[in-house]
């Protein structure tokens, strides 16, 4: 199990203002390897594309057509200490030389 690092927002434009509640439910998730899973919710911590199919149901029990959209998670940037650590190590002898002269 991974860590959820983001949310997917769904906006609903409701024509009937009298309905008090609209529920959006994930219907299925299709992963980049072609596998479809009805139960597993993606954790969004791995790079790749997931096709998400959702269905909206209002308080009267009316159900919308399904909508499918792709969510692409970019790979995390590689962590690097950069050159600052090496530069500091190279300048360390200069600091000792300066202390000896004073």
Tab-separated table of N, CA and C in Angstrom:
chain	number	residue	atom	x	y	z
A	1	UNK	N	0.850	-1.185	0.000
A	1	UNK	CA	0.000	0.000	0.000
A	1	UNK	C	0.881	1.228	0.000
A	2	UNK	N	0.518	2.184	-0.814
A	2	UNK	CA	1.286	3.414	-0.921
A	2	UNK	C	0.628	4.539	-0.161
A	3	UNK	N	1.135	5.720	-0.390
A	3	UNK	CA	0.619	6.910	0.252
A	3	UNK	C	-0.107	7.753	-0.772
A	4	UNK	N	-1.293	8.216	-0.420
A	4	UNK	CA	-2.026	9.084	-1.337
A	4	UNK	C	-1.411	10.473	-1.259
A	5	UNK	N	-0.993	10.990	-2.413
A	5	UNK	CA	-0.324	12.285	-2.430
A	5	UNK	C	-1.151	13.349	-3.125
A	6	UNK	N	-2.325	13.029	-3.541
A	6	UNK	CA	-3.157	14.021	-4.210
A	6	UNK	C	-4.581	13.531	-4.324
A	7	UNK	N	-5.466	14.426	-4.675
A	7	UNK	CA	-6.864	14.091	-4.847
A	7	UNK	C	-7.283	14.408	-6.263
A	8	UNK	N	-8.278	13.709	-6.737
A	8	UNK	CA	-8.870	14.003	-8.027
A	8	UNK	C	-10.174	14.732	-7.752
A	9	UNK	N	-10.319	15.935	-8.282
A	9	UNK	CA	-11.533	16.717	-8.074
A	9	UNK	C	-12.472	16.511	-9.251
A	10	UNK	N	-13.742	16.312	-8.956
A	10	UNK	CA	-14.764	16.165	-9.988
A	10	UNK	C	-15.764	17.287	-9.801
A	11	UNK	N	-16.018	18.051	-10.867
A	11	UNK	CA	-16.994	19.137	-10.822
A	11	UNK	C	-18.267	18.675	-11.509
A	12	UNK	N	-19.390	18.897	-10.861
A	12	UNK	CA	-20.675	18.483	-11.416
A	12	UNK	C	-21.491	19.728	-11.703
A	13	UNK	N	-21.933	19.860	-12.940
A	13	UNK	CA	-22.841	20.939	-13.318
A	13	UNK	C	-24.249	20.370	-13.281
A	14	UNK	N	-24.970	20.688	-12.234
A	14	UNK	CA	-26.278	20.092	-11.999
A	14	UNK	C	-27.369	20.986	-12.578
A	15	UNK	N	-28.182	20.439	-13.470
A	15	UNK	CA	-29.263	21.200	-14.094
A	15	UNK	C	-30.443	21.357	-13.143
A	16	UNK	N	-30.695	20.372	-12.314
A	16	UNK	CA	-31.808	20.415	-11.371
A	16	UNK	C	-31.339	20.999	-10.047
A	17	UNK	N	-31.738	22.223	-9.755
A	17	UNK	CA	-31.311	22.878	-8.519
A	17	UNK	C	-32.038	22.320	-7.301
A	18	UNK	N	-33.126	21.575	-7.501
A	18	UNK	CA	-33.895	21.061	-6.370
A	18	UNK	C	-33.276	19.814	-5.752
A	19	UNK	N	-32.372	19.179	-6.452
A	19	UNK	CA	-31.743	17.982	-5.896
A	19	UNK	C	-30.687	18.400	-4.889
A	20	UNK	N	-30.711	17.766	-3.717
A	20	UNK	CA	-29.831	18.226	-2.648
A	20	UNK	C	-28.489	17.522	-2.587
A	21	UNK	N	-28.350	16.383	-3.252
A	21	UNK	CA	-27.102	15.650	-3.093
A	21	UNK	C	-26.761	14.905	-4.382
A	22	UNK	N	-25.522	15.025	-4.789
A	22	UNK	CA	-25.028	14.258	-5.930
A	22	UNK	C	-23.810	13.495	-5.450
A	23	UNK	N	-23.770	12.205	-5.682
A	23	UNK	CA	-22.662	11.359	-5.265
A	23	UNK	C	-21.898	10.897	-6.488
A	24	UNK	N	-20.589	11.038	-6.451
A	24	UNK	CA	-19.738	10.553	-7.534
A	24	UNK	C	-19.003	9.336	-7.010
A	25	UNK	N	-19.149	8.215	-7.690
A	25	UNK	CA	-18.556	6.963	-7.252
A	25	UNK	C	-17.622	6.416	-8.317
A	26	UNK	N	-16.416	6.024	-7.941
A	26	UNK	CA	-15.558	5.375	-8.932
A	26	UNK	C	-16.172	4.044	-9.341
A	27	UNK	N	-16.302	3.832	-10.637
A	27	UNK	CA	-16.873	2.580	-11.120
A	27	UNK	C	-15.779	1.550	-11.348
A	28	UNK	N	-14.670	1.959	-11.950
A	28	UNK	CA	-13.561	1.039	-12.139
A	28	UNK	C	-12.293	1.808	-12.447
A	29	UNK	N	-11.174	1.149	-12.236
A	29	UNK	CA	-9.863	1.710	-12.528
A	29	UNK	C	-9.180	0.795	-13.526
A	30	UNK	N	-8.664	1.367	-14.619
A	30	UNK	CA	-7.916	0.594	-15.605
A	30	UNK	C	-6.470	1.054	-15.545
A	31	UNK	N	-5.564	0.139	-15.247
A	31	UNK	CA	-4.159	0.488	-15.083
A	31	UNK	C	-3.421	0.407	-16.408
A	32	UNK	N	-2.235	0.997	-16.466
A	32	UNK	CA	-1.455	1.079	-17.701
A	32	UNK	C	-1.131	-0.299	-18.274
A	33	UNK	N	-1.073	-1.309	-17.423
A	33	UNK	CA	-0.781	-2.657	-17.916
A	33	UNK	C	-2.022	-3.349	-18.474
A	34	UNK	N	-3.155	-2.636	-18.528
A	34	UNK	CA	-4.375	-3.183	-19.099
A	34	UNK	C	-5.267	-3.900	-18.108
A	35	UNK	N	-4.829	-4.043	-16.868
A	35	UNK	CA	-5.630	-4.735	-15.861
A	35	UNK	C	-6.722	-3.798	-15.341
A	36	UNK	N	-7.910	-4.325	-15.184
A	36	UNK	CA	-9.043	-3.569	-14.653
A	36	UNK	C	-9.323	-4.079	-13.253
A	37	UNK	N	-9.537	-3.156	-12.328
A	37	UNK	CA	-9.769	-3.536	-10.945
A	37	UNK	C	-10.951	-2.741	-10.417
A	38	UNK	N	-11.930	-3.419	-9.855
A	38	UNK	CA	-13.110	-2.742	-9.334
A	38	UNK	C	-12.962	-2.364	-7.867
A	39	UNK	N	-12.055	-2.999	-7.158
A	39	UNK	CA	-11.969	-2.790	-5.721
A	39	UNK	C	-10.791	-1.925	-5.311
A	40	UNK	N	-9.668	-2.064	-5.981
A	40	UNK	CA	-8.454	-1.371	-5.544
A	40	UNK	C	-8.461	0.077	-6.011
A	41	UNK	N	-8.324	0.978	-5.083
A	41	UNK	CA	-8.214	2.396	-5.413
A	41	UNK	C	-6.736	2.715	-5.553
A	42	UNK	N	-6.331	3.395	-6.629
A	42	UNK	CA	-4.906	3.679	-6.801
A	42	UNK	C	-4.375	4.593	-5.707
A	43	UNK	N	-3.102	4.428	-5.387
A	43	UNK	CA	-2.475	5.238	-4.347
A	43	UNK	C	-1.766	6.454	-4.908
A	44	UNK	N	-1.622	6.536	-6.234
A	44	UNK	CA	-1.042	7.686	-6.920
A	44	UNK	C	0.415	7.911	-6.561
A	45	UNK	N	1.116	6.921	-6.008
A	45	UNK	CA	2.513	7.134	-5.646
A	45	UNK	C	3.483	6.547	-6.660
A	46	UNK	N	2.987	5.909	-7.700
A	46	UNK	CA	3.854	5.364	-8.736
A	46	UNK	C	3.554	6.048	-10.056
A	47	UNK	N	4.596	6.252	-10.855
A	47	UNK	CA	4.414	6.882	-12.157
A	47	UNK	C	3.613	5.958	-13.061
A	48	UNK	N	2.805	6.551	-13.906
A	48	UNK	CA	2.015	5.770	-14.848
A	48	UNK	C	0.684	6.435	-15.114
A	49	UNK	N	-0.147	5.771	-15.902
A	49	UNK	CA	-1.454	6.301	-16.255
A	49	UNK	C	-2.532	5.348	-15.762
A	50	UNK	N	-3.578	5.920	-15.170
A	50	UNK	CA	-4.724	5.153	-14.709
A	50	UNK	C	-5.966	5.763	-15.347
A	51	UNK	N	-6.785	4.948	-15.997
A	51	UNK	CA	-8.063	5.412	-16.533
A	51	UNK	C	-9.110	5.235	-15.442
A	52	UNK	N	-9.771	6.319	-15.060
A	52	UNK	CA	-10.753	6.287	-13.988
A	52	UNK	C	-12.134	6.463	-14.604
A	53	UNK	N	-13.041	5.562	-14.295
A	53	UNK	CA	-14.418	5.662	-14.761
A	53	UNK	C	-15.295	5.981	-13.561
A	54	UNK	N	-16.119	7.017	-13.678
A	54	UNK	CA	-16.982	7.430	-12.569
A	54	UNK	C	-18.435	7.492	-13.026
A	55	UNK	N	-19.326	7.366	-12.054
A	55	UNK	CA	-20.759	7.478	-12.280
A	55	UNK	C	-21.303	8.428	-11.225
A	56	UNK	N	-22.175	9.350	-11.617
A	56	UNK	CA	-22.805	10.268	-10.668
A	56	UNK	C	-24.245	9.822	-10.431
A	57	UNK	N	-24.648	9.830	-9.151
A	57	UNK	CA	-26.014	9.473	-8.781
A	57	UNK	C	-26.574	10.584	-7.912
A	58	UNK	N	-27.789	11.057	-8.226
A	58	UNK	CA	-28.378	12.128	-7.423
A	58	UNK	C	-29.255	11.541	-6.323
A	59	UNK	N	-29.839	12.429	-5.497
A	59	UNK	CA	-30.618	11.972	-4.347
A	59	UNK	C	-31.910	11.278	-4.758
A	60	UNK	N	-32.351	11.464	-5.999
A	60	UNK	CA	-33.554	10.785	-6.483
A	60	UNK	C	-33.231	9.402	-7.037
A	61	UNK	N	-31.940	9.038	-7.053
A	61	UNK	CA	-31.535	7.731	-7.539
A	61	UNK	C	-31.248	7.681	-9.026
A	62	UNK	N	-31.299	8.828	-9.700
A	62	UNK	CA	-30.984	8.863	-11.125
A	62	UNK	C	-29.480	8.768	-11.312
A	63	UNK	N	-29.062	7.980	-12.282
A	63	UNK	CA	-27.642	7.738	-12.525
A	63	UNK	C	-27.238	8.324	-13.865
A	64	UNK	N	-26.082	8.936	-13.893
A	64	UNK	CA	-25.570	9.538	-15.125
A	64	UNK	C	-24.935	8.485	-16.018
A	65	UNK	N	-24.570	8.913	-17.209
A	65	UNK	CA	-23.710	8.086	-18.050
A	65	UNK	C	-22.356	8.003	-17.364
A	66	UNK	N	-21.608	6.976	-17.669
A	66	UNK	CA	-20.269	6.884	-17.094
A	66	UNK	C	-19.343	7.856	-17.808
A	67	UNK	N	-18.399	8.362	-17.083
A	67	UNK	CA	-17.377	9.250	-17.645
A	67	UNK	C	-16.018	8.643	-17.329
A	68	UNK	N	-15.154	8.622	-18.317
A	68	UNK	CA	-13.817	8.070	-18.129
A	68	UNK	C	-12.792	9.147	-18.410
A	69	UNK	N	-11.813	9.266	-17.543
A	69	UNK	CA	-10.709	10.201	-17.764
A	69	UNK	C	-9.417	9.539	-17.317
A	70	UNK	N	-8.331	9.997	-17.899
A	70	UNK	CA	-7.011	9.445	-17.575
A	70	UNK	C	-6.305	10.333	-16.572
A	71	UNK	N	-5.681	9.718	-15.608
A	71	UNK	CA	-4.841	10.417	-14.639
A	71	UNK	C	-3.423	9.923	-14.868
A	72	UNK	N	-2.524	10.850	-15.208
A	72	UNK	CA	-1.134	10.489	-15.440
A	72	UNK	C	-0.289	11.035	-14.301
A	73	UNK	N	0.428	10.157	-13.658
A	73	UNK	CA	1.307	10.541	-12.548
A	73	UNK	C	2.727	10.566	-13.087
A	74	UNK	N	3.365	11.734	-13.004
A	74	UNK	CA	4.744	11.885	-13.478
A	74	UNK	C	5.696	11.245	-12.480
A	75	UNK	N	6.828	10.735	-12.953
A	75	UNK	CA	7.801	10.168	-12.018
A	75	UNK	C	8.343	11.243	-11.081
A	76	UNK	N	8.594	10.852	-9.854
A	76	UNK	CA	9.154	11.790	-8.880
A	76	UNK	C	10.568	12.168	-9.303
A	77	UNK	N	10.948	13.429	-9.083
A	77	UNK	CA	12.318	13.817	-9.439
A	77	UNK	C	13.325	13.061	-8.588
A	78	UNK	N	14.448	12.737	-9.195
A	78	UNK	CA	15.491	12.021	-8.459
A	78	UNK	C	16.091	12.946	-7.419
A	79	UNK	N	16.268	12.407	-6.228
A	79	UNK	CA	16.849	13.198	-5.147
A	79	UNK	C	18.358	13.235	-5.318
A	80	UNK	N	18.907	14.422	-5.229
A	80	UNK	CA	20.344	14.587	-5.378
A	80	UNK	C	20.806	15.682	-4.433
A	81	UNK	N	21.939	15.467	-3.820
A	81	UNK	CA	22.481	16.501	-2.944
A	81	UNK	C	23.159	17.588	-3.755
A	82	UNK	N	23.320	17.348	-5.048
A	82	UNK	CA	23.948	18.348	-5.898
A	82	UNK	C	25.441	18.426	-5.646
A	83	UNK	N	26.031	19.531	-6.049
A	83	UNK	CA	27.479	19.686	-5.911
A	83	UNK	C	27.861	20.425	-4.634
A	84	UNK	N	26.886	20.861	-3.850
A	84	UNK	CA	27.199	21.638	-2.658
A	84	UNK	C	28.030	20.834	-1.663
A	85	UNK	N	27.728	19.565	-1.495
A	85	UNK	CA	28.482	18.731	-0.554
A	85	UNK	C	29.933	18.578	-0.961
A	86	UNK	N	30.187	18.317	-2.238
A	86	UNK	CA	31.558	18.176	-2.727
A	86	UNK	C	32.313	19.491	-2.622
A	87	UNK	N	31.656	20.580	-2.942
A	87	UNK	CA	32.304	21.890	-2.861
A	87	UNK	C	32.701	22.197	-1.419
A	88	UNK	N	31.825	21.876	-0.480
A	88	UNK	CA	32.136	22.108	0.935
A	88	UNK	C	33.343	21.294	1.378
A	89	UNK	N	33.412	20.036	0.965
A	89	UNK	CA	34.551	19.195	1.336
A	89	UNK	C	35.852	19.720	0.750
A	90	UNK	N	35.788	20.263	-0.463
A	90	UNK	CA	37.001	20.786	-1.096
A	90	UNK	C	37.481	22.072	-0.423
A	91	UNK	N	36.566	22.862	0.124
A	91	UNK	CA	36.943	24.121	0.766
A	91	UNK	C	37.332	23.946	2.230
A	92	UNK	N	37.062	22.804	2.810
A	92	UNK	CA	37.371	22.555	4.216
A	92	UNK	C	38.855	22.723	4.544
A	93	UNK	N	39.789	22.232	3.730
A	93	UNK	CA	41.211	22.454	4.047
A	93	UNK	C	41.587	23.938	4.082
A	94	UNK	N	40.939	24.754	3.262
A	94	UNK	CA	41.230	26.192	3.288
A	94	UNK	C	40.850	26.809	4.627
A	95	UNK	N	39.790	26.342	5.229
A	95	UNK	CA	39.383	26.852	6.537
A	95	UNK	C	40.417	26.495	7.598
A	96	UNK	N	40.967	25.275	7.546
A	96	UNK	CA	42.007	24.883	8.500
A	96	UNK	C	43.282	25.701	8.304
A	97	UNK	N	43.667	25.957	7.055
A	97	UNK	CA	44.858	26.770	6.790
A	97	UNK	C	44.691	28.177	7.336
A	98	UNK	N	43.522	28.726	7.198
A	98	UNK	CA	43.281	30.081	7.685
A	98	UNK	C	43.374	30.118	9.210
A	99	UNK	N	42.890	29.091	9.898
A	99	UNK	CA	42.958	29.052	11.357
A	99	UNK	C	44.399	28.961	11.833
A	100	UNK	N	45.247	28.228	11.123
A	100	UNK	CA	46.645	28.073	11.533
A	100	UNK	C	47.405	29.384	11.401
A	101	UNK	N	47.093	30.164	10.393
A	101	UNK	CA	47.809	31.425	10.172
A	101	UNK	C	47.443	32.471	11.210
A	102	UNK	N	46.255	32.399	11.772
A	102	UNK	CA	45.825	33.418	12.744
A	102	UNK	C	46.290	33.108	14.096
